[in-house]
Short mmCIF file of C-alpha atoms and ligand atoms in Angstrom, two decimals:
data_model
loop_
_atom_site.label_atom_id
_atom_site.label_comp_id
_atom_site.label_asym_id
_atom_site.label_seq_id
_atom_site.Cartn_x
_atom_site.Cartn_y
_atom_site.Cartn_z
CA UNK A 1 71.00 46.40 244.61
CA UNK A 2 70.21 49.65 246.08
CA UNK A 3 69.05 48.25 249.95
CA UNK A 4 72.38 50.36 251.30
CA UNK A 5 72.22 53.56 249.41
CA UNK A 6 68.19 53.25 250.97
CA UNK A 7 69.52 52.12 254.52
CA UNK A 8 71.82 54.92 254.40
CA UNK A 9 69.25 57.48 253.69
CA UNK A 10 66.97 56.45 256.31
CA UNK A 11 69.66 57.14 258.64
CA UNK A 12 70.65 60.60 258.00
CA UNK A 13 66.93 61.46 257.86
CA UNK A 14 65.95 59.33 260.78
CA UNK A 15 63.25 57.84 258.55
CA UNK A 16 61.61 54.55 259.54
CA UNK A 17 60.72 54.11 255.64
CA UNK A 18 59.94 55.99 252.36
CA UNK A 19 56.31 55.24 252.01
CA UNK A 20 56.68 55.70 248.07
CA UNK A 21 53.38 57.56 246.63
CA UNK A 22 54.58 60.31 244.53
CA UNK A 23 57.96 60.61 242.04
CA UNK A 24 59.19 64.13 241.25
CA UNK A 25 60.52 64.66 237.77
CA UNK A 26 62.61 67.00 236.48
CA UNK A 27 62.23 68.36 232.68
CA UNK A 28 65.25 69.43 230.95
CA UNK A 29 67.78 66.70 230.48
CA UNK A 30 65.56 64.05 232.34
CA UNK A 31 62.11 63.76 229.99
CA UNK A 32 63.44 65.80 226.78
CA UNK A 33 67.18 66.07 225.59
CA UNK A 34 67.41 69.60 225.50
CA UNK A 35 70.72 70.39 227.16
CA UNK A 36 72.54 69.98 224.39
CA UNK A 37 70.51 73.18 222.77
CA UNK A 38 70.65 75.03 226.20
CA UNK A 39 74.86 74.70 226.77
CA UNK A 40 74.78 75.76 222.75
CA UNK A 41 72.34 79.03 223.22
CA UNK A 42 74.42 80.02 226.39
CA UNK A 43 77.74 79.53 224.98
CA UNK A 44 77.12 81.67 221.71
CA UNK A 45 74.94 84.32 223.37
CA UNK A 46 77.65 85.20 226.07
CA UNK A 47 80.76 85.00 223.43
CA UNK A 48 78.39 87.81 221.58
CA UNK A 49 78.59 89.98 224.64
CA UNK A 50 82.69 89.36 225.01
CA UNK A 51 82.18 86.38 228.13
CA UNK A 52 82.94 82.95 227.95
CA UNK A 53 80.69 80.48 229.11
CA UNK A 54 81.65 77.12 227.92
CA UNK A 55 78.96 74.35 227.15
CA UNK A 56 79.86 72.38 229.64
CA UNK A 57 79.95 75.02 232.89
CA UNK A 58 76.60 75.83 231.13
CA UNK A 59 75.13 71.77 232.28
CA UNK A 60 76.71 73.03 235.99
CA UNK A 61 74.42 76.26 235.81
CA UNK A 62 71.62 74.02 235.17
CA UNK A 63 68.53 75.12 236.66
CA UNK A 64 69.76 78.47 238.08
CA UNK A 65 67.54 81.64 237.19
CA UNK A 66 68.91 83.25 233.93
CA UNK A 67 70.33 86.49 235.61
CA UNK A 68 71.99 84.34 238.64
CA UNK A 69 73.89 82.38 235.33
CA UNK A 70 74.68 86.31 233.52
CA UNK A 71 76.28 87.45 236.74
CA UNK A 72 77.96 84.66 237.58
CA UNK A 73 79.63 84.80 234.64
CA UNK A 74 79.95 88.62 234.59
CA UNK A 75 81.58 89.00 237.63
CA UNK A 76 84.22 86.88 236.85
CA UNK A 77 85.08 87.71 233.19
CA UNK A 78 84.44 91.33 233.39
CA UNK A 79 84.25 91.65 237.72
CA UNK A 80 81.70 93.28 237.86
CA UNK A 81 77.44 92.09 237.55
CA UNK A 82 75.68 92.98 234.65
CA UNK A 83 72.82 95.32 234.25
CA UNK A 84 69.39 95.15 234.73
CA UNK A 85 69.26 95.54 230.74
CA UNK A 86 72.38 93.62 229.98
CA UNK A 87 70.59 91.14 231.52
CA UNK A 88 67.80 91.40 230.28
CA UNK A 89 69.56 91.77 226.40
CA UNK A 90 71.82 88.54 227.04
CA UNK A 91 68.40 86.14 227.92
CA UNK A 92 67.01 87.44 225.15
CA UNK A 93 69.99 86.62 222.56
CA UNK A 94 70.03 83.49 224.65
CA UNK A 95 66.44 82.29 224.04
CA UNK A 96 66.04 83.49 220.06
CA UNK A 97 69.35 80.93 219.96
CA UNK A 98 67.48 78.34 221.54
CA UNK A 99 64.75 79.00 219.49
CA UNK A 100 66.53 78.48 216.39
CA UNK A 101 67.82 75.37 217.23
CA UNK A 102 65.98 71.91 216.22
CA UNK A 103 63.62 70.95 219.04
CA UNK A 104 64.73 68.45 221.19
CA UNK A 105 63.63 65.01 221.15
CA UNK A 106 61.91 62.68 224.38
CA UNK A 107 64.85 61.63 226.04
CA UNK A 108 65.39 57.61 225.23
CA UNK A 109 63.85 55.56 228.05
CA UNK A 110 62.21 58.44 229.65
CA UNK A 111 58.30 57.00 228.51
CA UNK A 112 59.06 53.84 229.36
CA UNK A 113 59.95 54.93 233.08
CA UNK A 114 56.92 57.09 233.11
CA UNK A 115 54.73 54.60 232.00
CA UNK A 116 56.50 51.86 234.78
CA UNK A 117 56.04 54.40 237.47
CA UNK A 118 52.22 55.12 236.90
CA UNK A 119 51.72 51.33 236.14
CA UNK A 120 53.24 50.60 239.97
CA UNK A 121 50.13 53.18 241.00
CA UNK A 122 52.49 56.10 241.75
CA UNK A 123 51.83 60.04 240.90
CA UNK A 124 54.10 61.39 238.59
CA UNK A 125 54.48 65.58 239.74
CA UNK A 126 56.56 67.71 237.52
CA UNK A 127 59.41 69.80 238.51
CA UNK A 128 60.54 72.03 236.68
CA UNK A 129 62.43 75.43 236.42
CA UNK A 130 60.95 76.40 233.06
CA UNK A 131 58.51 78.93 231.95
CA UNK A 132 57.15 77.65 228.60
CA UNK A 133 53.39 78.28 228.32
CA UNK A 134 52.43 75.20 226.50
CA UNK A 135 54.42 73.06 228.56
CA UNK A 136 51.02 70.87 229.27
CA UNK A 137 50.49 70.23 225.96
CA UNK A 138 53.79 69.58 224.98
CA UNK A 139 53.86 66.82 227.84
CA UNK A 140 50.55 65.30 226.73
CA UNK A 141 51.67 65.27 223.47
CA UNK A 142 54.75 63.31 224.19
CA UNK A 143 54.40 61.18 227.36
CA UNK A 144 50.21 60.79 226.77
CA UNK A 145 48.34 60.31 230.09
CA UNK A 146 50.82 60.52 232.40
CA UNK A 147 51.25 64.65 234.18
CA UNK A 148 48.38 66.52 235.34
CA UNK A 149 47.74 70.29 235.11
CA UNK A 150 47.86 70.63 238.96
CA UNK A 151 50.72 68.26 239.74
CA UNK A 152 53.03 70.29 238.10
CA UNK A 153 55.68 73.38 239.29
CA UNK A 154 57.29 75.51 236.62
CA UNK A 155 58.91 78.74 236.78
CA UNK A 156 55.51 80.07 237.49
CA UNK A 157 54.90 78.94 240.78
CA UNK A 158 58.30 79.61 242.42
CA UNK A 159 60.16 82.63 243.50
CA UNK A 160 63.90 81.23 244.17
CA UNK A 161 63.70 78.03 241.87
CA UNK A 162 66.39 75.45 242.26
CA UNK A 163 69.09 75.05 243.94
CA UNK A 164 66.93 76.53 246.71
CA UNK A 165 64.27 73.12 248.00
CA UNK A 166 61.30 75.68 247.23
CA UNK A 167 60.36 73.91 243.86
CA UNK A 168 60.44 70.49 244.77
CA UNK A 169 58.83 71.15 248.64
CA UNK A 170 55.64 72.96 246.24
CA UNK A 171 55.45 69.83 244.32
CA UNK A 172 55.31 67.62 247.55
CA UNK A 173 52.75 70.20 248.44
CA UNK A 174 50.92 70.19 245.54
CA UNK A 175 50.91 66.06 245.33
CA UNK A 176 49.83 66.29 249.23
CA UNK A 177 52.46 63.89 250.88
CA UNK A 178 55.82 64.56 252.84
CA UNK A 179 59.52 63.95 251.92
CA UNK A 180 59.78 60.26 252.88
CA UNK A 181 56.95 59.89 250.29
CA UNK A 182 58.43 60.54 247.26
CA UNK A 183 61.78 59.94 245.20
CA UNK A 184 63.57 62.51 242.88
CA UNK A 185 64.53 62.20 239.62
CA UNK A 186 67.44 64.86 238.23
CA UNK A 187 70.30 65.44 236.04
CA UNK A 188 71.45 68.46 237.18
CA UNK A 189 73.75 69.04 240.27
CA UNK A 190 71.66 72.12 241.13
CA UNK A 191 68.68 70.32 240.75
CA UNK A 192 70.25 67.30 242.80
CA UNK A 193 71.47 70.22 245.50
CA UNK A 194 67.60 71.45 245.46
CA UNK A 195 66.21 67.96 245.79
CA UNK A 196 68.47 66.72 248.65
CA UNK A 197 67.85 70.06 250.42
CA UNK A 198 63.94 69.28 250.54
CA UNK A 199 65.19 65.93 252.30
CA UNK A 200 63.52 63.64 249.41
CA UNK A 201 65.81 60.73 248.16
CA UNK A 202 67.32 61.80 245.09
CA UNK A 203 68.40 59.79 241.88
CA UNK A 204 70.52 61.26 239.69
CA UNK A 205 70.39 60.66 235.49
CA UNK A 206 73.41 61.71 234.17
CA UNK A 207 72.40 62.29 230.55
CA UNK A 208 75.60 65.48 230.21
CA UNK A 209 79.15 65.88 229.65
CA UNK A 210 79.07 66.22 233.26
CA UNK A 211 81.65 63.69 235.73
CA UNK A 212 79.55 61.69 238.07
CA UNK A 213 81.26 63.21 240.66
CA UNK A 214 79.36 66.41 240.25
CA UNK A 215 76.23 64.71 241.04
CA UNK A 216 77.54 62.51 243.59
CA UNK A 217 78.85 65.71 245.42
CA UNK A 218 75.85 67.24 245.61
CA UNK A 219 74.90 64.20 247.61
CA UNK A 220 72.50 62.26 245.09
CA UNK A 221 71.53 58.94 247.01
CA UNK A 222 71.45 56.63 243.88
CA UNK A 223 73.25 57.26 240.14
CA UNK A 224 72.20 56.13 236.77
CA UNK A 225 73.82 56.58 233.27
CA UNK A 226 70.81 57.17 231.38
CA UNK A 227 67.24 57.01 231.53
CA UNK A 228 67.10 54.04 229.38
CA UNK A 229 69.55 52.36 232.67
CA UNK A 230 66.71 53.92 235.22
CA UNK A 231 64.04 52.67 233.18
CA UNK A 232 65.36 48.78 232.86
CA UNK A 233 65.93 48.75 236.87
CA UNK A 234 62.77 50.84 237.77
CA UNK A 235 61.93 47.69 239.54
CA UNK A 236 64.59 46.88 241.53
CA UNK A 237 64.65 50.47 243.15
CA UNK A 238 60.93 50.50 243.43
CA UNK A 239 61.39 46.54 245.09
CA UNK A 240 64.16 47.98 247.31
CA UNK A 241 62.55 50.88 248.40
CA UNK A 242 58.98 49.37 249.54
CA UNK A 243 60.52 46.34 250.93
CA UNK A 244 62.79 47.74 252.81
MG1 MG B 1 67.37 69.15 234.31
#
């Protein structure tokens, strides 16, 4: 089912084979369905400060820094950036909206994948371009057993963050393996763009409002429409990819 996508891969990164040890998982989108609450926060906090920033260019900002997203936006509603305290202001407004907001849920299919993937003897390594402090415990509390403290990247351990490789290169790093040892799991284009440019193969999830095509652009090597669809053919990609 996926034997060409792999084939293809191999190819472009004159690999013999992905010795599969590690997979890389994004957070937001792919484990917990918080998008939704993200596109909301950054929609209503920029309308408060005169810009629009509709939900769904907020699921193509995806992973960007929160000043990189203010400027964007600020240069071309108002052509100019914003300041070092607009900024500053905006992310504020931004996260006390987020805040408000009911937390979001596990993403549907997402524990069932995780518990696949550590069942076929693989590490699972976090990726992620958040800064929550009790991110650990939130994970443990949700998907039990499965992350460790030192397999994970967050917005602590980076200094670009995605689409820049950095994050995902630290978490090969940090799992001790190479590129053609690990797959990536995202459902953001930046976050596709980031894991691509570290030269891992990349699947895409995509759980947004988002066309395919936006993932697919960004040169994701394999597609899925949810991770409930991941989940149920977990086997035939992890079949493909070791027989291959
Ligand atoms: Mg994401």
């Amino acid at each position: 089912m996926f034997k060409e996508e792999i084939k293809k891969y191999l190819a472009e990164k004159d690999y013999s084979k992905i010795n599969l040890k590690a997979v890389l998982f994004d957070m937001d989108g792919v484990l917990f369905d918080s998008m939704k609450n993200h596109s909301e926060a950054w929609n209503k906090a920029m309308s408060i400060y005169g810009m629009t920033l509709s939900k769904e260019e907020a699921y193509m900002h995806e992973g960007r820094t929160g000043a990189s997203t203010i400027n964007i936006v600020s240069i071309r509603e108002r052509g100019k950036e914003a300041t070092e305290e607009e900024i500053k202001e905006i992310y504020n407004t931004k996260s006390d909206i987020f805040n408000s907001l009911p937390k979001a849920e596990p993403m549907p299919g997402a524990f069932e994948l995780l518990k696949q993937v550590k069942e076929s003897g693989l590490t699972p390594v976090l990726v992620t371009g958040s800064g929550q402090l009790s991110l650990i415990d939130k994970l443990n509390h949700y998907y039990p057993g499965i992350f460790k403290k030192g397999l994970m990247v967050t917005a602590f351990d980076v200094k670009y963050g995605k689409p820049n490789p950095e994050p995902y290169l630290m978490g090969l790093k940090k799992a001790g393996i190479s590129a053609d040892e690990a797959i990536v799991v995202e459902n953001a284009p930046l976050g596709v763009k980031a894991g691509v440019a570290a030269g891992i193969f990349t699947v895409a999830v995509n759980t947004g409002p988002i066309p395919d095509s936006a993932l697919t652009d960004e040169g994701a090597n394999v597609l899925f429409n949810s991770m409930k669809d991941f989940s149920e053919k977990w086997n035939i990609l992890k079949e493909d990819i070791m027989n291959h």
